[in-house]
Tab-separated table of C-alpha atoms in Angstrom:
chain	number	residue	atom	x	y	z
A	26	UNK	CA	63.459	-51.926	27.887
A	27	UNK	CA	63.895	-54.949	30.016
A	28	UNK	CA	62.610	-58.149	28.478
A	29	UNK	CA	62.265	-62.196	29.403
A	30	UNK	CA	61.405	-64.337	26.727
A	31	UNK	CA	60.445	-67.996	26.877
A	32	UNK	CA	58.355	-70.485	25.117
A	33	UNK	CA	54.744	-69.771	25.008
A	34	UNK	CA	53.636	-73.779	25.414
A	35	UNK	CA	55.779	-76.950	24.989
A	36	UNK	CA	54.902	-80.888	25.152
A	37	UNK	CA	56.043	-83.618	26.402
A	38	UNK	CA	55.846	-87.443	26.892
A	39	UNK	CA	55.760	-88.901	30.119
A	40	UNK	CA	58.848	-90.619	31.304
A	41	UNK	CA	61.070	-88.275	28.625
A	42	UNK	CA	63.222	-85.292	29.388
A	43	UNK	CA	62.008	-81.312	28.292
A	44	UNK	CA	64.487	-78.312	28.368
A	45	UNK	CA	62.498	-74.718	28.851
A	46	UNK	CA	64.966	-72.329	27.942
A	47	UNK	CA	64.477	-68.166	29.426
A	48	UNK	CA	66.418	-65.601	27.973
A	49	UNK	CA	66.793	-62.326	29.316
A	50	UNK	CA	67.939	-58.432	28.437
A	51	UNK	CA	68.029	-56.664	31.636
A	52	UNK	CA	69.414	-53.602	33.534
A	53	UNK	CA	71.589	-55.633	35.369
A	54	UNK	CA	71.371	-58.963	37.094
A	55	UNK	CA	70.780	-60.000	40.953
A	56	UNK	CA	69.977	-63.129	40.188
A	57	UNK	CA	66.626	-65.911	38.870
A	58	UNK	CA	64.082	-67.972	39.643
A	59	UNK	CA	61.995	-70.167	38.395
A	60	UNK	CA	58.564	-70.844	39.346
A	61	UNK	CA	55.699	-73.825	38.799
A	62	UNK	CA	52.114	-72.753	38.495
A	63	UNK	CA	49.291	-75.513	37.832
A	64	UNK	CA	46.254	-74.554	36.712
A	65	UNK	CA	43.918	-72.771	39.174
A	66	UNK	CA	46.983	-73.061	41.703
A	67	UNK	CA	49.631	-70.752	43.307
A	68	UNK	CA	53.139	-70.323	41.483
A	69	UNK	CA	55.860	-72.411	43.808
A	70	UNK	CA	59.423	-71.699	44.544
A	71	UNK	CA	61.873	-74.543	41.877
A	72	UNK	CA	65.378	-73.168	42.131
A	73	UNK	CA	67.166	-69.834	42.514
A	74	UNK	CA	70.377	-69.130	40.007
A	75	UNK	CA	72.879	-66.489	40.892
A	76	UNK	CA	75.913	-68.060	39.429
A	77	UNK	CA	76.885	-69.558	36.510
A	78	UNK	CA	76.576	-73.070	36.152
A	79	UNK	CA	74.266	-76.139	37.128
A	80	UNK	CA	72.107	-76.446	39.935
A	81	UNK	CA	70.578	-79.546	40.762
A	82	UNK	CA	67.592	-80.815	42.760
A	83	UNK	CA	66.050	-84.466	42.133
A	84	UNK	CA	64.493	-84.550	38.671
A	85	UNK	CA	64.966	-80.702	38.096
A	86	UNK	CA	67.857	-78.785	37.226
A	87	UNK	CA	68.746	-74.790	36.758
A	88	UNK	CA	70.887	-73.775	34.492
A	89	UNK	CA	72.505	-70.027	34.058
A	90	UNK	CA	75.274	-68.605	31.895
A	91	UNK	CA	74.898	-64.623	32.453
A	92	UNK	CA	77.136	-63.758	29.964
A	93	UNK	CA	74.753	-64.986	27.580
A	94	UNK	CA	71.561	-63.801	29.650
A	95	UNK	CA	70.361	-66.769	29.026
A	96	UNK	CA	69.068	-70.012	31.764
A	97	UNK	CA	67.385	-73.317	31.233
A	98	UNK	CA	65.118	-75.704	33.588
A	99	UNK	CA	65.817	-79.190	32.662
A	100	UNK	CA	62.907	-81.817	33.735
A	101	UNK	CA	63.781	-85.089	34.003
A	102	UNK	CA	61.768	-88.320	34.044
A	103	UNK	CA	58.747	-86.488	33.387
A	104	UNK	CA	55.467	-87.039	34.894
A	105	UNK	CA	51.961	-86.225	34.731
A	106	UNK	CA	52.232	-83.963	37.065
A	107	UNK	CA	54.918	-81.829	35.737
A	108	UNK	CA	51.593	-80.655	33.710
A	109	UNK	CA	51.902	-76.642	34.496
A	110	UNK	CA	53.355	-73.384	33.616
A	111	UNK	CA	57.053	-72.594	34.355
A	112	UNK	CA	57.786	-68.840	34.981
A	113	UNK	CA	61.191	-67.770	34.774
A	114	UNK	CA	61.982	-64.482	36.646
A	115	UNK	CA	65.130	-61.932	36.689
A	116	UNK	CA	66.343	-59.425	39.935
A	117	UNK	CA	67.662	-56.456	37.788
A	118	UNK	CA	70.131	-54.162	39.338
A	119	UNK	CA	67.297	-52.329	41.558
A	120	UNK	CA	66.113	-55.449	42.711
A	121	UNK	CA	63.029	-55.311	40.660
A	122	UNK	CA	61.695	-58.272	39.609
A	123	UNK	CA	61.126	-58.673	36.052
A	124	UNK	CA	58.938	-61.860	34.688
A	125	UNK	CA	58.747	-63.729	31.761
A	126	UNK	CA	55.075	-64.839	29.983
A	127	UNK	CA	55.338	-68.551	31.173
A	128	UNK	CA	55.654	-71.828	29.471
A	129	UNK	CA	52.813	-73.961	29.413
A	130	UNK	CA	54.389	-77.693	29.858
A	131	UNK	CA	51.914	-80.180	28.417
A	132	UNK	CA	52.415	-83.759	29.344
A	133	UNK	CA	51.396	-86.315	27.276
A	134	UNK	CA	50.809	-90.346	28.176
B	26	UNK	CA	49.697	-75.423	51.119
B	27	UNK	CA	51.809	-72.020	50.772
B	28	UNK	CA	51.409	-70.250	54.259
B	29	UNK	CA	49.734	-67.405	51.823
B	30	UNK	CA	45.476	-67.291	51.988
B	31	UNK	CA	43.523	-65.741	49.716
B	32	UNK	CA	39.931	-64.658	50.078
B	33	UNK	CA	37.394	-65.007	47.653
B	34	UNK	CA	38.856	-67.177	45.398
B	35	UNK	CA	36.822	-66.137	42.628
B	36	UNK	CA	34.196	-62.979	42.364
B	37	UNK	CA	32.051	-61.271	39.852
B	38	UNK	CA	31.089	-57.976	40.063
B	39	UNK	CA	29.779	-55.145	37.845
B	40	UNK	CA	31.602	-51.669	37.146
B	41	UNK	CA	29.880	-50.089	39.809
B	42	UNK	CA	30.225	-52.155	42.857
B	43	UNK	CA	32.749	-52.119	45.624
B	44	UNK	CA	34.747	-55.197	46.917
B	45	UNK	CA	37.920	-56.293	48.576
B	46	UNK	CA	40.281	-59.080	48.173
B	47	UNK	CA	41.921	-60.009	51.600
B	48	UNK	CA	45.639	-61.485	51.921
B	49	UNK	CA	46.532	-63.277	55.048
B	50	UNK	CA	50.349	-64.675	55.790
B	51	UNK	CA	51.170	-67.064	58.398
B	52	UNK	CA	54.517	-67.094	57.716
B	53	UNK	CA	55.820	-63.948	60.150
B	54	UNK	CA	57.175	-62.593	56.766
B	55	UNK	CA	58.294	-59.077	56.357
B	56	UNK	CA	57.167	-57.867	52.893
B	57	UNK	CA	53.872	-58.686	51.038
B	58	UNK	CA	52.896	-57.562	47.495
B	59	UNK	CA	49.952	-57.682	44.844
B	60	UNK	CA	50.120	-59.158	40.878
B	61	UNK	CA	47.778	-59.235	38.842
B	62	UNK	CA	48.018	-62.045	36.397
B	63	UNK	CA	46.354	-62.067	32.945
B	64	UNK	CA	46.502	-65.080	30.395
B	65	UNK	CA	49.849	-65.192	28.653
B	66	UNK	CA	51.181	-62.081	30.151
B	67	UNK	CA	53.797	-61.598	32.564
B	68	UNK	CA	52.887	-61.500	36.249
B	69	UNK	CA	52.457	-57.233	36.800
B	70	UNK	CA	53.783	-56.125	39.885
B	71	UNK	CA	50.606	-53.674	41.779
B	72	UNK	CA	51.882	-52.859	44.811
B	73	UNK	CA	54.226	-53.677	47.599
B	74	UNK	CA	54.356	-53.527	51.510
B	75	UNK	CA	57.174	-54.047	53.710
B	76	UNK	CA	57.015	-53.658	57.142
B	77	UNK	CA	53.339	-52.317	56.670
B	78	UNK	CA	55.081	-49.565	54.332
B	79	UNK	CA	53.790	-49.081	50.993
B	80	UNK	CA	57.346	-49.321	49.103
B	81	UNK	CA	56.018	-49.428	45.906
B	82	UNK	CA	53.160	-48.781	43.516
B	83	UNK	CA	53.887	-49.465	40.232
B	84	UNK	CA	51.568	-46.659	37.803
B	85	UNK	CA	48.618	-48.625	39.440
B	86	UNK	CA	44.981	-46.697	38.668
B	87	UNK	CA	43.419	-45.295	41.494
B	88	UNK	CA	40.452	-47.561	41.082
B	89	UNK	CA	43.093	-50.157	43.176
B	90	UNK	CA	43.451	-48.903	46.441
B	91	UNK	CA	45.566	-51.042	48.955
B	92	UNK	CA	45.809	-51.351	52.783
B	93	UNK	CA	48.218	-53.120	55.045
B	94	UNK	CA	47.314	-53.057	58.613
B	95	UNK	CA	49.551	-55.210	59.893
B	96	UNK	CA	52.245	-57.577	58.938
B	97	UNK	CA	50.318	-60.631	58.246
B	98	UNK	CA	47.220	-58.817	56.695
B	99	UNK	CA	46.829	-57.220	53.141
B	100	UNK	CA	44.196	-55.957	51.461
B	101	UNK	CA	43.074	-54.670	47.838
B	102	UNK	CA	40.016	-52.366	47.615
B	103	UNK	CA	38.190	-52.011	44.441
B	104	UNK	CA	36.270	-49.620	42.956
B	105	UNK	CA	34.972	-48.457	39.969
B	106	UNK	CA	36.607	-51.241	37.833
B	107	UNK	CA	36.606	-52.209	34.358
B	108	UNK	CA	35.950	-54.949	32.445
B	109	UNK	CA	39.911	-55.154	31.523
B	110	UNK	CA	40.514	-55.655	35.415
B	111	UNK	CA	39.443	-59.669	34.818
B	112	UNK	CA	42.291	-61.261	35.912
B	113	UNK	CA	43.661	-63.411	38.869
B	114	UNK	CA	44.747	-61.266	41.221
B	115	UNK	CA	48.130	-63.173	43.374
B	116	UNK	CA	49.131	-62.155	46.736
B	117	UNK	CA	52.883	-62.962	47.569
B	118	UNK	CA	55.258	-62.648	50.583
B	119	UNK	CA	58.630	-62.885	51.281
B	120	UNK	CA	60.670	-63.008	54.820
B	121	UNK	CA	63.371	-60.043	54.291
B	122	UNK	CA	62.519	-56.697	54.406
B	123	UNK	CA	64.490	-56.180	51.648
B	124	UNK	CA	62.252	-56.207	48.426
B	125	UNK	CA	63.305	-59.410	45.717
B	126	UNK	CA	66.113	-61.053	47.565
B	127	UNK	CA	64.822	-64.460	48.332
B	128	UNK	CA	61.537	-66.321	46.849
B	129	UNK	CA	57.992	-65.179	46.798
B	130	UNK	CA	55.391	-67.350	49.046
B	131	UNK	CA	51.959	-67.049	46.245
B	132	UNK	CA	48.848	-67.239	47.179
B	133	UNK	CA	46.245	-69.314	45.160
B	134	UNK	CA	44.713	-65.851	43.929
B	135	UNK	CA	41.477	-64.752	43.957
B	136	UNK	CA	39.799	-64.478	40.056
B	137	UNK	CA	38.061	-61.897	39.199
B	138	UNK	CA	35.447	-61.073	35.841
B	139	UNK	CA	34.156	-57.446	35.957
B	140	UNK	CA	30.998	-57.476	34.014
């Protein structure tokens, strides 16, 4: 079966850095995302990884190495804010979308 | 601000009623789909439209029943539910035709507690 694993919850102080790592087992790979959900809100868009390596975007990075299934979002400088859930999300090789549970990101003062 | 409205955002209703959860998209996007999110699950995929074709329906019961009659319009009909159908229920789009090849534009969803 295809699987995405991930942290349930993690926490955080504010102004620190947090790694949420998302490893995957799929029937092939297309490429992944990685969303932010707040509470009560809709998920939004962070990054898109098809290749190996960094990607970088102010505070937040992507990370993927697919021969290890395995990708990280790094969060930098951490804020209140950055209080949500992180979904991390794999295209397999029939361009289905397979998610992971979420990590709940708790932000503390 | 997503581009993606939802409608209600939250509704209660018992086994034997019937309601609908509207999608709109102002986007011009191609494809639009339903998830149905429960607490510390992943999101499940329900159904998907692209150009107002049903593409996909993943094992859905018939107690769902979708309709897309146009591009910027979707719809989920319920009937019949059961109290394991609480959830939020997300409504998503994306520009290609082509199903899962560039992000998903979510919704706010609308909740939903079947008493």
């Amino acid at each position: 079966g295809q699987n995405i694993d991930q942290p349930t919850e993690m926490t955080a102080t504010e102004g620190a850095i947090v790694q949420i790592n998302c490893t995957y087992q799929t029937s092939g790979f297309n490429g992944l995302f990685w969303y932010q959900q707040h509470a009560g809100e809709a998920p939004t868009f962070l990054s898109y990884n098809v290749l190996d390596g960094l990607e970088e975007k102010g505070r937040f990075s992507s990370f993927l190495s697919r021969s290890k299934g395995y990708s990280y979002l790094l969060l930098k400088e951490l804020q209140m804010k950055d209080s949500a859930s992180y979904l991390c999300a794999v295209i397999d090789s029939n361009y289905q979308l397979i998610w992971g549970a979420g990590t709940k990101l708790i932000i503390k003062p | 601000e997503t581009g993606v409205t939802q409608t209600p955002r939250h509704l209660v209703m018992g086994m034997t009623n019937k309601k609908s959860l509207k999608c709109e998209q102002h986007l011009g996007h191609n494809a639009m789909y339903w998830y149905k999110q429960s607490a510390k699950k992943p999101l499940e995929l329900m159904f998907v439209y692209s150009l107002e074709e049903r593409v996909e329906n993943n094992s859905v019961p018939s107690r769902f029943s979708p309709e897309c009659p146009n591009s910027s319009h979707l719809f989920l009909h319920l009937h019949t539910l059961q109290p394991e159908d609480s959830a939020l229920y997300l409504c998503a789009s994306s520009q290609g035709a082509d199903l899962n090849t560039g992000e998903l534009f979510f919704g706010e969803g609308s909740r939903l507690t079947v008493l």
